[in-house]
Amino acid sequence: MNNFNEFNLQEEIVKALEALEYTIPTKVQEQVIPKALLGKNLTVQAQTGTGKTASFVIPLCEKISWEENSPQALILAPTRELAIQICEDVKNIGRFKRLKATAVYGKSPFRDQARELKSKTHIVVGTPGRVLDHIDKGTFDTKDLKYLIIDEADEMLNMGFISQVEDVIENIPKKRTTMVFSATLPDEVAMLCSKYMEKPVNIKIESESLITNEIEHFVYRSRGDDKLECFKKLLIKEKPDTAVAFCKTKENVELAYQFLRALGYSVGKIHGGMLQKQRIEAMEGFKRGDFRILIATDVAARGIDVEGITHVINLDIPLEKEAYVHRIGRTGRAGKKGKAITFVTQFEDRFLKAINEYIGFEIEEREVFELKTNKAEEEVAVALLKKSGGKKVEKAKSINKDITKIYFNGGKKKKLRAVDFVGTISNIEGVSVDDIGIIEIQDAGSYVEILNGKGKIALNALKKITIKGKTLKIEIARK
């Protein structure tokens, strides 16, 4: 398939895909999107980095009706970081269709999420536990749900969330389309699909990245106590443009982060012990290229979707063979070369053996002494490692650059509806319905996105007219 036009998508979706620079569908998109558009139940086995998120977000945005007020789709993700990332993808792809997505997850104010769910929401993205909380407390109305997506089902299993996923399924309509995505398909996940899905179509995307030369894998032997020093030598030798280094605990993340920071290296961190705001800031900073190296735990790094990662470094070897595949899936994307480098101690051979058997080949072992460099090399490398990463081109930037978000100090309490804003704004000279984006109606205030660089025209005109006969205070939104 040559381009997304062949899917016969709505004009608004095609426009968003073009702005996001989606050109040729990936293998998973090519196979999933047509079947999803037909409303088929799907189980999809595909690795991270294959474009699987877009493979379900695109058909969802196509099928969702803007006119309906209650949620029509639920996407379950194992971590809040991944939920946030998927929610952003939904907002970007559904931008010109004015689709509203709400992310719900733990360690974030329940009341704020409940308020968002109360206003018009088309798609809810969340972690199983917090979704259940909202269902139990009556703040998430599931009666009109038509689509259920379970993303990274194998990770749900690893994190002990499968029973919560089942509880969620028991509380949503039986008549629905269900799609399950998983890098691997353990027995428990297969049983879940068999129990809750009717005649699912099974799609398996062979992971080329593990069996081709896109990713170069190798191992360094470490005593354990010399690991950070070896890590420093590795960075000097490799001079990564953008790297993610994985640790098994937040304590190890802190040790590695402080070690590199003391050297003046361009480094960031993300782990479960950080405040949610700090974690989001770290993810956004890494995406922008504010720093070159990110030290992370597995769970906290879910949702980091950054193009151009050149190196994945396993400071601690993953104890689960599947986790190795998840980690390295962040490099070697879109035909680009990448390196997956793992440090192993003498007590961790069984984990390395399991990984080798799982990926189908033996990872090349190298000696630490090979990391030796001369003084000139070190000076050049250290100067580079102290610089921020190359500024990343964010796909969403082009879709957001011409958007102005306007705040109105009136909402549900003044009996205002989305249609009232659409009717008034589309009557402004030089502004049409196509220039109106996502509308969010809250109790005491409302937010309306104006697209296509028409924000100034709309703002100036709105200051002189009423909405449904009401004079409102109007300003560019601060959030």
XYZ file of C-alpha atoms in Angstrom:
479
model
C 0.000 0.000 0.000
C 1.448 3.325 -1.090
C -0.389 5.848 1.098
C -3.199 6.391 3.603
C -5.613 7.660 0.920
C -6.203 4.050 -0.092
C -8.085 3.461 3.185
C -10.814 5.913 2.023
C -10.584 7.901 5.255
C -12.523 11.073 5.983
C -10.982 14.304 4.773
C -10.362 15.519 8.344
C -8.364 12.385 9.210
C -6.311 12.531 6.000
C -5.535 16.198 6.654
C -4.260 15.364 10.152
C -2.142 12.453 8.889
C -0.552 14.691 6.269
C 0.225 17.350 8.886
C 1.749 14.642 11.103
C 3.827 13.412 8.132
C 2.279 9.960 8.019
C 3.021 8.906 4.452
C 3.324 5.162 3.813
C 1.472 2.758 6.165
C 3.617 0.311 8.123
C 2.934 -3.428 7.911
C 0.784 -3.460 11.036
C -1.191 -0.418 9.847
C -1.666 -2.008 6.434
C -3.162 -5.135 7.986
C -5.061 -3.702 10.961
C -6.706 -0.524 9.624
C -8.919 -2.118 6.890
C -10.197 -4.808 9.281
C -10.728 -2.310 12.100
C -12.717 -0.075 9.740
C -14.978 -3.072 9.063
C -15.581 -3.451 12.806
C -13.738 -6.768 13.189
C -12.562 -8.037 16.579
C -8.765 -8.293 16.403
C -5.853 -9.793 18.289
C -2.665 -8.204 17.020
C 0.812 -9.431 17.861
C 3.264 -6.650 17.026
C 6.381 -5.229 18.619
C 6.908 -1.714 19.936
C 7.986 0.681 17.195
C 5.944 -0.897 14.400
C 3.335 1.868 14.276
C 0.719 -0.151 16.156
C -0.699 2.812 18.110
C -1.678 4.600 14.904
C -3.088 1.320 13.581
C -5.919 1.495 16.121
C -6.120 5.268 16.669
C -6.708 6.015 12.961
C -9.750 3.711 12.546
C -11.116 4.798 15.938
C -10.987 8.462 14.951
C -12.590 7.552 11.628
C -15.481 5.632 13.227
C -16.220 7.924 16.191
C -19.203 10.254 15.822
C -18.556 13.845 16.951
C -22.257 14.452 17.649
C -22.490 11.910 20.491
C -21.752 13.325 23.952
C -20.813 10.231 25.976
C -17.617 8.172 25.465
C -17.687 5.805 22.501
C -14.259 4.171 22.916
C -12.058 3.013 25.788
C -8.332 2.364 25.404
C -6.606 0.533 28.268
C -2.840 0.943 28.740
C -0.569 -0.556 31.435
C 1.039 2.730 32.552
C 0.084 6.372 32.850
C 2.970 7.422 30.584
C 1.668 5.232 27.776
C -1.903 6.425 28.430
C -0.751 10.051 28.105
C 1.124 9.272 24.872
C -1.862 7.484 23.312
C -4.182 10.312 24.381
C -1.911 12.802 22.586
C -1.958 10.621 19.469
C -5.772 10.558 19.543
C -5.933 14.344 19.930
C -3.536 14.891 17.032
C -5.114 12.423 14.608
C -8.644 13.483 15.575
C -7.778 17.202 15.668
C -9.675 18.345 12.568
C -12.657 16.154 13.460
C -12.784 17.958 16.832
C -12.525 14.696 18.784
C -11.915 14.999 22.509
C -9.859 12.427 24.403
C -9.461 12.190 28.177
C -6.618 10.363 29.955
C -7.330 8.855 33.390
C -4.593 7.334 35.544
C -3.407 7.071 39.142
C -1.473 9.696 41.123
C -3.392 12.437 39.317
C -6.361 14.318 40.862
C -9.489 12.178 40.552
C -11.762 15.239 40.685
C -10.095 16.869 37.657
C -10.478 13.678 35.640
C -14.120 13.324 36.725
C -14.795 16.880 35.557
C -13.297 16.113 32.142
C -15.330 12.922 31.853
C -18.475 14.875 32.703
C -17.966 17.149 29.707
C -18.223 15.875 26.138
C -15.602 13.147 25.696
C -15.333 10.824 22.710
C -12.442 8.549 23.716
C -11.171 7.619 27.184
C -7.593 6.374 27.592
C -6.564 5.020 30.971
C -4.907 2.524 33.260
C -7.188 -0.324 34.422
C -7.207 0.621 38.120
C -8.184 4.260 37.633
C -10.739 3.377 34.941
C -12.356 0.984 37.432
C -12.392 3.718 40.095
C -14.300 6.026 37.761
C -16.741 3.264 36.799
C -17.352 2.354 40.469
C -17.928 5.981 41.476
C -20.219 6.668 38.542
C -17.988 9.314 36.963
C -17.405 7.291 33.770
C -20.567 6.495 31.833
C -19.805 3.343 29.822
C -23.273 2.612 28.415
C -22.489 3.960 24.923
C -19.032 2.385 24.524
C -18.708 0.741 21.120
C -14.952 0.097 21.030
C -12.489 -1.418 23.501
C -8.744 -1.408 22.836
C -6.348 -3.230 25.156
C -2.783 -2.122 24.411
C 0.335 -3.991 25.535
C -1.704 -6.836 27.018
C 1.434 -8.813 27.870
C 2.659 -5.894 29.981
C -0.736 -5.819 31.719
C -0.111 -9.450 32.622
C 3.457 -8.828 33.818
C 2.246 -5.997 36.057
C -0.615 -8.027 37.532
C -3.423 -6.016 35.918
C -5.255 -8.760 34.016
C -7.901 -9.237 36.747
C -8.580 -5.483 36.698
C -8.870 -5.609 32.910
C -11.477 -8.365 33.292
C -13.381 -6.272 35.847
C -13.450 -3.366 33.380
C -14.709 -5.644 30.591
C -17.510 -6.917 32.844
C -18.700 -3.315 33.288
C -18.960 -2.283 29.638
C -21.452 -3.257 26.903
C -21.084 -6.776 25.509
C -21.999 -5.532 22.049
C -18.771 -3.821 21.004
C -15.674 -4.118 18.836
C -12.608 -5.312 20.763
C -8.967 -5.093 19.697
C -6.096 -6.519 21.741
C -2.480 -5.564 21.004
C 0.480 -7.414 22.486
C 4.158 -7.895 21.654
C 3.878 -11.494 22.826
C 0.834 -13.694 23.398
C 1.170 -15.579 26.720
C -1.466 -18.208 27.571
C -3.244 -15.897 30.032
C -3.651 -13.197 27.364
C -4.854 -15.779 24.813
C -7.421 -17.019 27.369
C -8.615 -13.446 27.963
C -9.172 -13.007 24.222
C -10.986 -16.335 23.959
C -13.258 -15.488 26.896
C -14.292 -11.974 25.907
C -13.974 -11.772 22.118
C -16.257 -13.217 19.457
C -14.507 -14.701 16.419
C -11.401 -12.497 16.575
C -9.190 -12.131 13.520
C -5.604 -12.951 14.483
C -2.853 -10.779 13.021
C 0.825 -11.431 13.660
C 3.458 -9.012 12.432
C 6.830 -10.716 12.260
C 9.412 -8.620 14.064
C 12.061 -7.942 11.469
C 14.090 -5.716 13.786
C 15.266 -8.703 15.847
C 16.449 -10.800 12.932
C 17.922 -8.190 10.584
C 20.839 -5.814 10.843
C 18.724 -2.779 11.805
C 19.766 -3.251 15.446
C 23.274 -4.283 16.427
C 23.239 -6.229 19.706
C 26.181 -6.812 21.988
C 27.049 -7.557 25.613
C 29.779 -6.324 27.942
C 30.837 -8.349 30.964
C 30.896 -6.357 34.196
C 31.913 -7.203 37.758
C 28.946 -5.198 38.997
C 30.819 -2.696 41.121
C 32.521 -1.250 38.017
C 29.318 -0.885 35.980
C 29.023 2.909 36.152
C 32.660 3.372 35.196
C 32.112 0.994 32.264
C 28.983 2.968 31.376
C 31.026 6.164 31.220
C 33.623 4.514 28.970
C 30.869 3.150 26.745
C 29.325 6.598 26.290
C 32.728 8.064 25.406
C 33.345 5.263 22.904
C 29.876 5.307 21.326
C 29.091 9.062 21.526
C 25.315 8.444 21.261
C 23.140 11.098 19.696
C 20.156 9.986 21.787
C 20.202 7.099 24.266
C 17.918 5.421 26.782
C 19.659 3.526 29.589
C 17.515 1.077 31.568
C 17.868 0.135 35.233
C 15.781 -2.371 37.188
C 15.127 -0.087 40.194
C 14.566 3.613 40.837
C 17.571 3.553 43.200
C 19.807 2.403 40.343
C 18.346 5.113 38.101
C 19.246 7.739 40.712
C 22.801 6.376 41.076
C 23.431 6.414 37.318
C 21.795 9.838 36.915
C 23.831 11.448 39.702
C 27.014 9.795 38.391
C 26.591 11.261 34.885
C 25.341 14.585 36.191
C 28.485 14.958 38.308
C 30.474 14.530 35.092
C 28.471 17.342 33.513
C 26.819 15.065 30.960
C 23.505 15.956 29.306
C 21.229 13.553 31.193
C 17.663 13.149 32.433
C 15.854 10.538 34.513
C 12.426 8.996 34.871
C 11.217 6.485 37.468
C 8.175 5.655 39.578
C 9.377 7.584 42.617
C 9.119 10.929 40.809
C 6.053 13.157 40.878
C 3.803 12.775 37.851
C 4.524 16.360 36.789
C 8.285 15.674 36.906
C 7.883 12.518 34.831
C 5.856 14.298 32.165
C 8.409 17.130 32.067
C 11.226 14.574 31.681
C 9.441 12.842 28.807
C 8.684 16.108 27.038
C 12.273 17.320 27.533
C 13.676 14.121 26.057
C 11.346 14.376 23.069
C 12.490 17.954 22.451
C 16.156 16.980 22.715
C 16.809 19.005 25.888
C 19.158 16.234 27.014
C 20.975 13.414 25.252
C 20.721 10.482 27.684
C 17.636 9.307 29.582
C 18.072 6.947 32.546
C 14.837 5.041 33.174
C 13.055 2.103 34.742
C 10.974 -0.107 32.446
C 7.574 0.963 33.753
C 8.320 4.692 33.791
C 9.654 4.591 30.239
C 6.438 3.198 28.742
C 5.053 5.838 26.446
C 8.417 7.316 25.497
C 7.942 7.470 21.762
C 10.933 9.350 20.391
C 12.252 9.101 16.858
C 15.968 8.777 16.254
C 17.057 6.965 19.439
C 20.470 5.620 18.446
C 21.275 3.521 21.530
C 19.405 1.436 24.085
C 21.691 0.521 26.980
C 20.720 -2.116 29.528
C 22.675 -1.068 32.610
C 20.757 -3.851 34.331
C 19.884 -6.855 32.184
C 16.100 -7.381 32.083
C 14.968 -10.345 34.163
C 12.150 -11.117 31.711
C 13.165 -12.004 28.160
C 10.125 -10.147 26.767
C 11.304 -6.948 28.476
C 14.473 -7.073 26.362
C 12.337 -6.900 23.217
C 10.269 -4.026 24.630
C 13.391 -2.069 25.587
C 15.307 -2.400 22.348
C 12.190 -1.635 20.309
C 12.918 2.041 20.932
C 15.872 2.024 18.531
C 16.325 0.851 14.948
C 12.979 2.308 13.904
C 11.803 3.343 10.437
C 14.741 1.651 8.733
C 17.364 3.493 10.783
C 20.270 1.718 12.446
C 20.417 1.315 16.213
C 22.478 -0.355 18.922
C 21.319 -2.446 21.882
C 24.058 -2.787 24.501
C 23.723 -4.858 27.673
C 25.918 -5.128 30.767
C 25.963 -8.610 32.323
C 27.556 -9.884 35.540
C 28.665 -13.481 36.133
C 25.502 -14.102 38.171
C 23.176 -13.111 35.320
C 24.116 -15.669 32.662
C 20.747 -17.434 32.918
C 18.925 -14.242 31.941
C 21.235 -13.728 28.965
C 20.729 -17.341 27.883
C 16.934 -16.916 28.038
C 17.130 -13.752 25.928
C 19.376 -15.434 23.340
C 16.950 -18.346 23.016
C 13.972 -16.000 22.780
C 15.367 -13.750 20.030
C 16.812 -16.678 18.103
C 20.518 -15.838 18.081
C 23.445 -15.368 20.443
C 24.268 -11.776 21.249
C 27.908 -10.975 20.529
C 30.004 -10.596 23.688
C 32.697 -7.933 23.907
C 35.379 -7.242 26.470
C 35.389 -4.143 28.653
C 39.004 -3.421 27.689
C 37.722 -2.720 24.150
C 36.179 0.461 25.554
C 39.618 2.045 26.008
C 40.057 5.382 24.264
C 42.859 7.897 23.888
C 42.839 11.372 25.412
C 41.921 13.149 22.170
C 38.920 10.854 21.654
C 37.804 11.444 25.231
C 37.971 15.221 24.917
C 35.830 15.198 21.774
C 33.324 12.729 23.238
C 32.981 14.493 26.591
C 32.376 17.834 24.870
C 29.608 16.194 22.843
C 28.068 14.385 25.820
C 27.826 17.647 27.730
C 25.712 19.180 24.969
C 21.958 18.742 24.782
C 20.661 16.245 22.242
C 19.959 17.336 18.715
C 16.637 19.167 18.668
C 13.949 16.714 17.641
C 11.353 17.558 15.038
C 8.068 16.808 16.769
C 5.462 15.608 14.314
C 2.718 17.200 16.395
C 4.337 20.629 16.103
C 3.117 21.223 12.551
C -0.425 20.285 13.475
C -0.402 22.543 16.553
C 1.403 25.603 15.212
C -1.707 27.285 13.724
C -4.008 26.537 16.669
C -5.252 29.166 19.131
C -7.095 27.995 22.230
C -9.690 30.524 23.452
C -11.208 30.627 26.939
C -14.807 31.761 27.609
C -16.008 32.389 31.178
C -19.265 30.527 30.629
C -20.183 26.873 30.399
C -22.791 24.368 31.525
C -24.101 26.576 34.336
C -25.024 29.175 31.710
C -26.608 26.387 29.632
C -24.044 26.717 26.853
C -23.443 23.793 24.489
C -20.799 23.023 21.879
C -23.288 23.750 19.110
C -23.737 27.307 20.454
C -20.029 28.015 20.016
C -19.909 26.346 16.586
C -22.881 28.364 15.347
C -21.519 31.701 16.572
C -17.904 31.217 15.505
C -18.697 29.812 12.054
C -20.729 32.967 11.327
C -17.664 35.187 11.791
C -16.452 36.524 8.450
C -13.337 34.642 7.350
C -13.962 31.715 9.737
C -15.754 28.464 8.832
C -16.773 25.276 10.631
C -13.530 23.697 9.364
C -11.577 26.256 11.419
C -13.105 25.078 14.715
C -11.259 22.397 16.655
C -11.862 20.638 19.974
C -14.512 22.238 22.199
C -14.448 21.624 25.952
C -17.481 22.737 27.983
C -16.939 22.842 31.761
C -19.321 24.003 34.486
C -18.077 27.594 34.719
C -15.921 27.961 31.617
C -15.324 26.670 28.114
C -12.363 26.207 25.769
C -12.511 26.302 21.973
C -9.636 25.627 19.586
C -9.458 27.808 16.476
C -7.482 26.160 13.672
C -5.673 27.199 10.502
C -4.212 30.414 11.912
C -7.667 32.015 12.287
C -7.309 32.603 16.042
C -6.729 36.365 15.851
C -9.692 36.916 13.518
C -12.000 34.881 15.771
C -10.753 36.469 19.004
C -11.246 40.032 17.761
C -14.741 39.290 16.467
C -15.853 37.357 19.566
C -15.073 40.315 21.816
C -17.844 42.249 20.041
C -20.591 39.604 19.925
C -22.532 37.333 22.285
C -22.771 33.557 22.597
C -26.421 32.470 22.798
C -27.306 36.027 23.848
C -24.746 36.020 26.669
C -21.820 38.437 26.921
C -18.753 36.456 27.996
C -15.215 37.343 28.997
C -12.933 36.024 26.267
C -9.146 35.536 26.247
C -6.420 33.286 24.911
C -6.327 30.233 27.184
C -3.416 29.855 29.546
C -3.520 26.076 29.487
